[in-house]
Amino acid sequence: MSVESSVEATGQENLHPNTIGLPGVLFQSITTMAPASALTFSLGAALPYAGAALPLAVLITLVISSLIALNIGALAKYLPSAGGFFTYISRILGPQAGWVTGWLFDLAYLLIVPFQLLVLGPVADSFVSTYLHLSFGPYGWAVWAAIFALVIFALTYFGIKVSADVGIVLGIIEIAVFVLLSIWLIVSAGSNNTLVVFNPASSLLPGLGGWQGVLFGMLFVVLGFAGFESAAPLAEETRNPRRTVPQAIVLAAVCIGIFYVFGSYAGVVGWGVHKISSYASDLNAWNTMAARVWGPFSLIISLAILNSALANSNAGVNAVTRVLYAMGRTKTLPAPLTHLNRFGAPDIAVIFTMVLAIILALLPGFIYGPMTGFAFLGTVLSLPIILIYMVTCVAVPIFYLREHRAEFNVLRHIIVPIIPFVVLLLVLYFSLVPLPPAPLNLAAPIVAAWFILGVVIVIVLTRRAPELLAARRTIYVETEGE
């Protein structure tokens, strides 16, 4: 069956099929992870807790994320769709669970752009002030955030091909720059290179022999990894999605995970293991380290961070607008979200996402300051991502036992899902007990309120329009031998 016929029952337009190949889909995931920005800020936010044991927290998260990627790939192989997790969970655990999962995904991905605007704004403001002597005053960061929002809109409005090609270029640049700097820092560290960074006792929280700090720090490390799954919603615009999308998801998790381990090690030894507690007091520690080893050429790091945050926002808009489109296609979200422009992009969804992004960046930025606002949005963003990963792990064995029993394997479909589920459960627990300081302590109540609202909407849909929830069976690509 063709892509078009698989969505015919919805009466909505279909995304343009067969547009991008493996490189474009792979860098969709990679740039959603924002390697340079994540290494600098998301992983940096874990340092007050994980301390010098940050590389250990990253290594554990690499293993867990790789297992999660295998689980997502196992579902994407049979259920490629613009709905992503919305489609997977609807098919396996029922339309109500699927809709709530898509609702949680929307929360997380709608926050990606405002989250990164709080990086783009201050870094750009600092850069032009330092090197071009241009200033827009104390709220210059907000001016630059708005400017970058317009750039992101332009990248995502004109279709997936333009957006994906830009993502490849931006992704390669940021990775190359930070790999080079990481090598430089490790060589410069000399005798300060040490394996103590893989000892939990090196964390800055003493509980459980240091594991408390490692596990709490993993909340922010998971945030740095979040995004490897974002290739999934591009399935309907990808060539050979049943093969390409799983490959991209796994490759992104593994390759960028190795980059994070290498970079986090370089950052810790480059700063100094014995003075790591002072790292958090520097708003841009990587720029400081670059200035020490590269001198005036350290400006390249600021440019790479801007590049990374821009690429991340570009990829985040691609992912969330496709899920909004898919949920609108089943008429469980407003139908205008399914409108496609002449470039094949869901333009109404893009406009909605960008308007919301500007509001959600400026509000916490003005109230708490851009850096605290960044940490706040990051904490809110990470909680639904963890929940989505956990429910995906639950779905895999059910799906293969029920629909593909001939392929079922205990190692692949029981052990591989259960390990990340248990570890993420621990991370979730230690992110809430004890509660972090304000405003981060508001993250859990916000996510809980969003979840409850989603449940209420599903109850109303179940009672008044159950056929709309049932329509989720028509939104996956039935190609390649189906």
Short mmCIF file of C-alpha atoms in Angstrom, two decimals:
data_model
loop_
_atom_site.label_atom_id
_atom_site.label_comp_id
_atom_site.label_asym_id
_atom_site.label_seq_id
_atom_site.Cartn_x
_atom_site.Cartn_y
_atom_site.Cartn_z
CA MET A 1 0.00 0.00 0.00
CA SER A 2 1.27 3.49 -0.77
CA VAL A 3 1.87 6.22 1.78
CA GLU A 4 -1.04 8.19 0.38
CA SER A 5 -3.50 5.34 0.73
CA SER A 6 -2.45 4.63 4.30
CA VAL A 7 -3.75 8.05 5.37
CA GLU A 8 -6.72 8.21 3.04
CA ALA A 9 -9.22 7.50 5.79
CA THR A 10 -8.28 10.68 7.63
CA GLY A 11 -9.19 12.96 4.76
CA GLN A 12 -6.06 15.01 5.34
CA GLU A 13 -3.05 15.88 3.22
CA ASN A 14 -0.01 13.68 3.47
CA LEU A 15 3.56 14.80 4.05
CA HIS A 16 5.82 14.59 1.01
CA PRO A 17 7.32 11.07 0.91
CA ASN A 18 10.79 9.93 -0.12
CA THR A 19 12.45 13.32 0.45
CA ILE A 20 15.55 12.60 2.54
CA GLY A 21 17.94 9.69 3.06
CA LEU A 22 20.05 8.39 5.94
CA PRO A 23 22.40 11.43 6.28
CA GLY A 24 19.50 13.86 6.58
CA VAL A 25 17.58 11.68 9.04
CA LEU A 26 20.74 10.91 11.05
CA PHE A 27 21.58 14.59 11.45
CA GLN A 28 17.96 15.31 12.35
CA SER A 29 18.61 13.18 15.44
CA ILE A 30 22.15 14.46 15.99
CA THR A 31 21.26 18.13 15.77
CA THR A 32 18.24 17.61 18.03
CA MET A 33 20.74 16.34 20.59
CA ALA A 34 22.69 19.62 20.05
CA PRO A 35 26.12 18.09 20.78
CA ALA A 36 28.08 21.32 21.40
CA SER A 37 25.30 23.13 23.24
CA ALA A 38 24.51 20.06 25.33
CA LEU A 39 28.15 19.44 26.23
CA THR A 40 28.53 23.07 27.27
CA PHE A 41 25.28 23.69 29.11
CA SER A 42 23.11 20.57 29.64
CA LEU A 43 25.98 18.37 30.81
CA GLY A 44 27.46 21.38 32.59
CA ALA A 45 24.23 21.65 34.60
CA ALA A 46 24.95 18.15 35.96
CA LEU A 47 28.33 19.16 37.41
CA PRO A 48 27.02 20.62 40.73
CA TYR A 49 25.74 17.10 41.46
CA ALA A 50 27.87 14.62 39.51
CA GLY A 51 31.03 16.70 40.04
CA ALA A 52 34.21 15.16 38.67
CA ALA A 53 32.26 11.91 38.14
CA LEU A 54 30.40 13.51 35.23
CA PRO A 55 32.11 11.22 32.66
CA LEU A 56 30.79 8.21 34.65
CA ALA A 57 27.24 9.63 34.54
CA VAL A 58 27.63 10.20 30.80
CA LEU A 59 29.01 6.70 30.18
CA ILE A 60 26.06 5.09 32.00
CA THR A 61 23.63 7.28 30.06
CA LEU A 62 25.34 6.28 26.81
CA VAL A 63 24.66 2.61 27.54
CA ILE A 64 21.06 3.29 28.60
CA SER A 65 20.38 5.56 25.62
CA SER A 66 21.79 2.98 23.21
CA LEU A 67 19.43 0.37 24.64
CA ILE A 68 16.50 2.79 24.38
CA ALA A 69 17.48 3.53 20.78
CA LEU A 70 17.37 -0.19 20.01
CA ASN A 71 13.89 -0.35 21.54
CA ILE A 72 12.63 2.63 19.53
CA GLY A 73 14.19 1.18 16.40
CA ALA A 74 12.41 -2.12 17.00
CA LEU A 75 9.08 -0.26 16.85
CA ALA A 76 10.03 2.16 14.05
CA LYS A 77 10.88 -0.86 11.88
CA TYR A 78 7.20 -1.86 11.73
CA LEU A 79 5.39 1.42 12.50
CA PRO A 80 7.12 4.26 10.61
CA SER A 81 4.99 7.38 10.98
CA ALA A 82 5.01 11.14 11.44
CA GLY A 83 3.28 10.32 14.74
CA GLY A 84 6.39 8.68 16.21
CA PHE A 85 5.71 7.64 19.81
CA PHE A 86 2.06 8.65 19.39
CA THR A 87 1.66 5.95 16.75
CA TYR A 88 3.79 3.31 18.51
CA ILE A 89 2.00 3.46 21.84
CA SER A 90 -1.45 3.84 20.26
CA ARG A 91 -0.93 0.64 18.29
CA ILE A 92 0.48 -1.34 21.22
CA LEU A 93 -1.07 -0.04 24.46
CA GLY A 94 -4.24 1.49 23.05
CA PRO A 95 -5.30 4.86 21.59
CA GLN A 96 -5.75 6.52 24.98
CA ALA A 97 -2.21 5.69 26.13
CA GLY A 98 -0.88 6.68 22.71
CA TRP A 99 -2.58 10.04 22.73
CA VAL A 100 -1.24 10.87 26.21
CA THR A 101 2.24 9.79 25.09
CA GLY A 102 2.00 12.12 22.08
CA TRP A 103 0.77 14.84 24.44
CA LEU A 104 3.88 14.39 26.64
CA PHE A 105 6.10 14.40 23.55
CA ASP A 106 4.53 17.69 22.46
CA LEU A 107 5.33 19.26 25.84
CA ALA A 108 8.98 18.18 25.67
CA TYR A 109 9.57 19.20 22.06
CA LEU A 110 7.63 22.45 22.25
CA LEU A 111 10.17 23.46 24.91
CA ILE A 112 13.24 22.67 22.79
CA VAL A 113 13.22 25.96 20.89
CA PRO A 114 12.62 28.27 23.90
CA PHE A 115 15.20 26.18 25.80
CA GLN A 116 17.78 26.86 23.08
CA LEU A 117 16.74 30.50 22.60
CA LEU A 118 17.90 30.99 26.20
CA VAL A 119 21.33 29.84 24.97
CA LEU A 120 21.31 31.62 21.63
CA GLY A 121 20.27 34.97 23.11
CA PRO A 122 22.90 35.36 25.86
CA VAL A 123 25.77 33.77 23.87
CA ALA A 124 25.06 35.96 20.82
CA ASP A 125 24.71 39.06 23.02
CA SER A 126 28.03 38.31 24.73
CA PHE A 127 29.74 37.58 21.41
CA VAL A 128 28.71 40.79 19.62
CA SER A 129 29.41 42.82 22.75
CA THR A 130 32.92 41.36 23.14
CA TYR A 131 34.04 41.20 19.53
CA LEU A 132 31.89 43.80 17.74
CA HIS A 133 31.31 46.20 20.66
CA LEU A 134 27.59 46.26 19.89
CA SER A 135 25.12 46.23 22.78
CA PHE A 136 21.32 46.30 23.06
CA GLY A 137 21.41 46.92 26.80
CA PRO A 138 20.57 44.60 29.73
CA TYR A 139 17.94 42.75 27.70
CA GLY A 140 20.06 42.36 24.61
CA TRP A 141 19.78 38.59 24.98
CA ALA A 142 16.02 38.89 24.34
CA VAL A 143 16.63 40.84 21.12
CA TRP A 144 18.98 38.15 19.84
CA ALA A 145 16.60 35.39 20.92
CA ALA A 146 13.88 37.00 18.79
CA ILE A 147 16.25 37.35 15.82
CA PHE A 148 17.24 33.68 16.00
CA ALA A 149 13.57 32.71 16.28
CA LEU A 150 12.99 34.32 12.87
CA VAL A 151 15.97 32.40 11.44
CA ILE A 152 14.63 29.11 12.81
CA PHE A 153 11.21 29.87 11.34
CA ALA A 154 12.75 30.44 7.91
CA LEU A 155 14.72 27.18 8.08
CA THR A 156 11.68 25.07 8.96
CA TYR A 157 8.98 26.78 6.89
CA PHE A 158 10.50 25.99 3.48
CA GLY A 159 10.33 22.20 3.70
CA ILE A 160 12.25 19.28 5.15
CA LYS A 161 14.87 19.12 2.37
CA VAL A 162 16.22 22.61 3.09
CA SER A 163 16.02 22.07 6.82
CA ALA A 164 17.74 18.66 6.70
CA ASP A 165 20.56 19.88 4.44
CA VAL A 166 21.25 22.80 6.76
CA GLY A 167 21.19 20.40 9.73
CA ILE A 168 23.93 18.23 8.19
CA VAL A 169 26.25 21.19 7.67
CA LEU A 170 25.62 22.69 11.11
CA GLY A 171 26.02 19.32 12.84
CA ILE A 172 29.37 18.54 11.22
CA ILE A 173 30.74 21.98 12.13
CA GLU A 174 29.88 21.85 15.83
CA ILE A 175 31.17 18.30 16.32
CA ALA A 176 34.46 19.00 14.55
CA VAL A 177 35.18 22.13 16.61
CA PHE A 178 34.48 20.50 19.97
CA VAL A 179 36.39 17.31 19.16
CA LEU A 180 39.42 19.43 18.31
CA LEU A 181 39.14 21.47 21.51
CA SER A 182 38.62 18.31 23.60
CA ILE A 183 41.81 16.78 22.23
CA TRP A 184 43.65 20.03 22.97
CA LEU A 185 42.36 20.11 26.58
CA ILE A 186 43.30 16.48 27.25
CA VAL A 187 46.81 16.97 25.89
CA SER A 188 47.18 20.24 27.83
CA ALA A 189 46.03 18.54 31.06
CA GLY A 190 49.16 16.36 31.03
CA SER A 191 49.59 14.64 34.40
CA ASN A 192 46.10 15.79 35.47
CA ASN A 193 44.55 13.10 33.27
CA THR A 194 43.02 10.53 35.60
CA LEU A 195 40.50 7.68 35.79
CA VAL A 196 39.09 9.00 39.08
CA VAL A 197 36.37 10.63 36.94
CA PHE A 198 34.83 7.16 36.55
CA ASN A 199 34.56 6.70 40.34
CA PRO A 200 31.17 7.65 41.84
CA ALA A 201 32.97 8.88 44.96
CA SER A 202 34.12 11.85 42.85
CA SER A 203 30.58 13.26 42.74
CA LEU A 204 29.63 16.29 44.82
CA LEU A 205 26.74 14.58 46.64
CA PRO A 206 27.96 12.05 49.26
CA GLY A 207 24.80 9.89 49.49
CA LEU A 208 25.06 6.22 48.48
CA GLY A 209 28.82 6.44 48.13
CA GLY A 210 28.49 9.23 45.57
CA TRP A 211 25.87 7.47 43.47
CA GLN A 212 23.23 9.98 44.59
CA GLY A 213 25.14 12.74 42.80
CA VAL A 214 25.70 10.58 39.72
CA LEU A 215 22.02 9.61 39.45
CA PHE A 216 20.73 13.14 40.06
CA GLY A 217 23.24 14.49 37.56
CA MET A 218 21.97 11.96 35.03
CA LEU A 219 18.72 13.94 34.86
CA PHE A 220 20.63 16.65 33.00
CA VAL A 221 22.76 14.16 31.09
CA VAL A 222 19.58 12.47 29.80
CA LEU A 223 18.55 15.95 28.63
CA GLY A 224 21.79 16.12 26.64
CA PHE A 225 21.02 12.75 25.01
CA ALA A 226 17.35 13.54 24.40
CA GLY A 227 16.71 13.95 20.71
CA PHE A 228 18.28 10.83 19.22
CA GLU A 229 14.70 9.61 18.78
CA SER A 230 13.63 12.66 16.76
CA ALA A 231 14.23 10.89 13.44
CA ALA A 232 11.06 8.88 14.11
CA PRO A 233 8.52 11.62 13.20
CA LEU A 234 10.27 12.14 9.84
CA ALA A 235 9.42 8.61 8.68
CA GLU A 236 6.86 9.74 6.09
CA GLU A 237 9.42 12.06 4.48
CA THR A 238 12.24 9.50 4.47
CA ARG A 239 13.35 7.00 1.85
CA ASN A 240 13.05 3.37 3.08
CA PRO A 241 11.86 4.48 6.54
CA ARG A 242 11.64 0.98 8.03
CA ARG A 243 15.40 0.62 7.64
CA THR A 244 16.63 4.21 7.59
CA VAL A 245 14.87 5.53 10.71
CA PRO A 246 16.03 2.75 13.11
CA GLN A 247 19.58 3.06 11.77
CA ALA A 248 19.59 6.82 12.32
CA ILE A 249 18.24 6.56 15.87
CA VAL A 250 20.81 3.98 17.00
CA LEU A 251 23.74 5.65 15.21
CA ALA A 252 22.89 9.05 16.73
CA ALA A 253 22.68 7.68 20.28
CA VAL A 254 25.94 5.73 20.03
CA CYS A 255 28.07 8.23 18.10
CA ILE A 256 27.06 11.34 20.02
CA GLY A 257 27.17 9.37 23.26
CA ILE A 258 30.84 8.58 22.60
CA PHE A 259 31.37 12.26 21.75
CA TYR A 260 29.81 13.22 25.12
CA VAL A 261 32.00 10.79 27.10
CA PHE A 262 35.11 12.11 25.38
CA GLY A 263 34.05 15.75 25.72
CA SER A 264 32.93 15.49 29.35
CA TYR A 265 36.24 13.86 30.26
CA ALA A 266 38.12 16.65 28.47
CA GLY A 267 36.03 19.29 30.24
CA VAL A 268 36.59 17.84 33.72
CA VAL A 269 40.35 17.32 33.41
CA GLY A 270 40.70 20.55 31.44
CA TRP A 271 39.04 22.51 34.25
CA GLY A 272 40.76 20.49 36.96
CA VAL A 273 39.33 17.60 39.00
CA HIS A 274 40.24 19.17 42.34
CA LYS A 275 38.56 22.51 41.59
CA ILE A 276 35.53 21.16 39.75
CA SER A 277 33.14 22.73 42.31
CA SER A 278 33.98 26.15 40.81
CA TYR A 279 32.92 25.08 37.30
CA ALA A 280 29.27 26.00 37.81
CA SER A 281 30.14 29.60 38.72
CA ASP A 282 31.35 30.22 35.16
CA LEU A 283 28.46 30.94 32.77
CA ASN A 284 30.47 29.64 29.80
CA ALA A 285 33.22 27.40 31.19
CA TRP A 286 34.11 25.91 27.81
CA ASN A 287 34.77 29.37 26.41
CA THR A 288 37.03 30.04 29.42
CA MET A 289 38.98 26.83 28.81
CA ALA A 290 39.21 27.61 25.10
CA ALA A 291 40.59 31.08 25.87
CA ARG A 292 43.28 29.46 28.00
CA VAL A 293 44.50 27.08 25.29
CA TRP A 294 43.49 28.88 22.07
CA GLY A 295 43.78 32.53 23.07
CA PRO A 296 41.90 34.88 20.72
CA PHE A 297 40.76 31.94 18.59
CA SER A 298 38.42 30.94 21.42
CA LEU A 299 35.73 32.96 19.63
CA ILE A 300 35.29 29.83 17.47
CA ILE A 301 33.73 28.12 20.50
CA SER A 302 31.07 30.79 20.90
CA LEU A 303 30.25 30.46 17.20
CA ALA A 304 30.07 26.64 17.50
CA ILE A 305 27.68 26.94 20.47
CA LEU A 306 25.46 29.33 18.51
CA ASN A 307 25.63 26.94 15.58
CA SER A 308 24.65 24.02 17.82
CA ALA A 309 21.69 25.75 19.47
CA LEU A 310 20.44 26.91 16.07
CA ALA A 311 20.72 23.39 14.62
CA ASN A 312 18.97 21.95 17.67
CA SER A 313 16.07 24.38 17.37
CA ASN A 314 15.78 23.63 13.64
CA ALA A 315 15.57 19.88 14.30
CA GLY A 316 13.24 20.29 17.27
CA VAL A 317 10.71 22.23 15.22
CA ASN A 318 10.86 19.56 12.51
CA ALA A 319 10.05 16.83 15.03
CA VAL A 320 7.29 18.46 17.06
CA THR A 321 5.47 19.91 14.05
CA ARG A 322 5.27 16.43 12.49
CA VAL A 323 3.73 15.01 15.67
CA LEU A 324 1.28 17.94 15.92
CA TYR A 325 0.48 17.27 12.25
CA ALA A 326 -0.10 13.55 12.89
CA MET A 327 -2.33 14.19 15.92
CA GLY A 328 -4.22 16.80 13.93
CA ARG A 329 -4.61 14.32 11.09
CA THR A 330 -6.57 12.05 13.41
CA LYS A 331 -8.59 15.16 14.44
CA THR A 332 -7.60 14.75 18.10
CA LEU A 333 -5.86 18.13 17.83
CA PRO A 334 -7.16 21.07 15.76
CA ALA A 335 -7.36 20.25 12.03
CA PRO A 336 -5.49 23.41 10.88
CA LEU A 337 -2.29 21.79 12.21
CA THR A 338 -2.47 19.44 9.20
CA HIS A 339 -2.25 22.23 6.63
CA LEU A 340 0.77 21.92 4.33
CA ASN A 341 2.33 24.79 2.42
CA ARG A 342 3.65 24.46 -1.13
CA PHE A 343 7.00 23.24 0.23
CA GLY A 344 5.31 20.27 1.92
CA ALA A 345 5.88 21.64 5.45
CA PRO A 346 3.08 21.81 8.07
CA ASP A 347 3.15 25.61 8.12
CA ILE A 348 0.41 26.27 10.69
CA ALA A 349 2.16 23.91 13.10
CA VAL A 350 5.47 25.68 12.44
CA ILE A 351 3.96 29.14 13.09
CA PHE A 352 2.26 27.93 16.28
CA THR A 353 5.48 26.33 17.53
CA MET A 354 7.58 29.46 16.93
CA VAL A 355 5.10 31.91 18.50
CA LEU A 356 4.90 29.69 21.57
CA ALA A 357 8.70 29.37 21.62
CA ILE A 358 9.24 33.12 21.84
CA ILE A 359 6.74 33.44 24.69
CA LEU A 360 8.18 30.49 26.63
CA ALA A 361 11.74 31.78 26.22
CA LEU A 362 11.09 35.38 27.23
CA LEU A 363 8.88 34.70 30.27
CA PRO A 364 11.30 32.54 32.31
CA GLY A 365 14.21 34.56 30.96
CA PHE A 366 12.80 37.81 32.31
CA ILE A 367 11.57 36.25 35.58
CA TYR A 368 14.58 34.12 36.54
CA GLY A 369 17.32 35.30 34.19
CA PRO A 370 18.33 33.40 31.03
CA MET A 371 20.66 30.86 32.69
CA THR A 372 18.25 29.88 35.49
CA GLY A 373 15.43 29.92 32.94
CA PHE A 374 17.50 27.54 30.81
CA ALA A 375 17.93 25.10 33.72
CA PHE A 376 14.25 25.39 34.59
CA LEU A 377 13.01 24.62 31.06
CA GLY A 378 15.58 21.85 30.77
CA THR A 379 14.27 20.17 33.91
CA VAL A 380 10.66 20.43 32.70
CA LEU A 381 11.71 19.09 29.29
CA SER A 382 13.60 16.09 30.62
CA LEU A 383 10.82 14.62 32.78
CA PRO A 384 8.33 13.81 29.96
CA ILE A 385 11.20 12.48 27.82
CA ILE A 386 12.13 10.03 30.59
CA LEU A 387 8.49 8.94 30.92
CA ILE A 388 8.21 8.42 27.15
CA TYR A 389 11.38 6.32 27.08
CA MET A 390 10.03 4.19 29.94
CA VAL A 391 6.66 3.52 28.32
CA THR A 392 8.45 2.64 25.08
CA CYS A 393 10.46 0.02 26.95
CA VAL A 394 7.19 -1.45 28.24
CA ALA A 395 5.67 -1.48 24.75
CA VAL A 396 8.44 -3.45 22.99
CA PRO A 397 7.88 -6.92 24.56
CA ILE A 398 4.11 -6.55 24.26
CA PHE A 399 4.35 -5.66 20.57
CA TYR A 400 6.64 -8.54 19.65
CA LEU A 401 4.80 -11.12 21.74
CA ARG A 402 1.46 -10.10 20.26
CA GLU A 403 2.25 -9.22 16.64
CA HIS A 404 5.67 -10.68 15.77
CA ARG A 405 6.03 -13.70 18.02
CA ALA A 406 8.22 -15.50 15.47
CA GLU A 407 10.87 -12.80 15.95
CA PHE A 408 10.55 -12.60 19.73
CA ASN A 409 13.83 -12.95 21.61
CA VAL A 410 14.27 -12.79 25.41
CA LEU A 411 17.52 -10.82 25.26
CA ARG A 412 16.38 -8.39 22.57
CA HIS A 413 12.79 -7.89 23.67
CA ILE A 414 12.85 -8.42 27.46
CA ILE A 415 16.32 -7.70 28.87
CA VAL A 416 17.17 -4.81 26.53
CA PRO A 417 13.94 -2.95 27.50
CA ILE A 418 14.02 -3.72 31.23
CA ILE A 419 17.55 -2.41 31.92
CA PRO A 420 16.90 1.20 30.80
CA PHE A 421 13.45 1.11 32.41
CA VAL A 422 14.92 0.36 35.85
CA VAL A 423 17.79 2.85 35.54
CA LEU A 424 15.46 5.64 34.36
CA LEU A 425 13.13 4.86 37.25
CA LEU A 426 16.05 5.48 39.63
CA VAL A 427 16.98 8.71 37.84
CA LEU A 428 13.37 9.86 38.08
CA TYR A 429 13.28 9.07 41.80
CA PHE A 430 16.51 10.91 42.62
CA SER A 431 15.39 13.91 40.57
CA LEU A 432 12.39 14.28 42.86
CA VAL A 433 13.68 13.06 46.24
CA PRO A 434 14.69 15.43 47.66
CA LEU A 435 13.14 18.17 45.56
CA PRO A 436 15.66 20.47 43.84
CA PRO A 437 15.77 24.18 44.71
CA ALA A 438 13.36 26.71 43.20
CA PRO A 439 12.41 27.17 40.42
CA LEU A 440 13.48 23.63 39.43
CA ASN A 441 11.09 22.24 42.05
CA LEU A 442 8.21 23.49 39.88
CA ALA A 443 9.11 21.14 37.03
CA ALA A 444 7.38 18.03 38.41
CA PRO A 445 4.10 19.83 39.22
CA ILE A 446 4.05 21.40 35.73
CA VAL A 447 4.57 18.04 34.03
CA ALA A 448 1.97 16.43 36.33
CA ALA A 449 -0.56 19.16 35.47
CA TRP A 450 0.13 18.71 31.74
CA PHE A 451 -0.29 14.93 32.10
CA ILE A 452 -3.59 15.31 33.99
CA LEU A 453 -4.88 17.74 31.35
CA GLY A 454 -4.01 15.18 28.68
CA VAL A 455 -5.87 12.46 30.56
CA VAL A 456 -8.93 14.69 30.87
CA ILE A 457 -8.87 15.39 27.11
CA VAL A 458 -8.59 11.67 26.37
CA ILE A 459 -11.55 10.91 28.64
CA VAL A 460 -13.64 13.50 26.81
CA LEU A 461 -12.55 12.13 23.41
CA THR A 462 -13.28 8.55 24.49
CA ARG A 463 -16.81 9.47 25.51
CA ARG A 464 -17.68 11.88 22.72
CA ALA A 465 -15.60 10.86 19.69
CA PRO A 466 -13.94 7.45 20.16
CA GLU A 467 -13.62 7.08 16.39
CA LEU A 468 -11.03 9.89 16.36
CA LEU A 469 -8.75 8.03 18.73
CA ALA A 470 -9.27 4.86 16.71
CA ALA A 471 -8.07 6.69 13.59
CA ARG A 472 -4.49 6.36 14.83
CA ARG A 473 -4.40 2.98 12.99
CA THR A 474 -4.36 4.80 9.66
CA ILE A 475 -1.30 6.97 10.18
CA TYR A 476 1.68 4.73 9.70
CA VAL A 477 3.48 4.12 6.44
CA GLU A 478 2.50 0.82 4.85
CA THR A 479 5.23 0.41 2.28
CA GLU A 480 8.14 -1.85 1.48
CA GLY A 481 6.43 -5.17 1.08
CA GLU A 482 3.43 -4.65 3.34
#
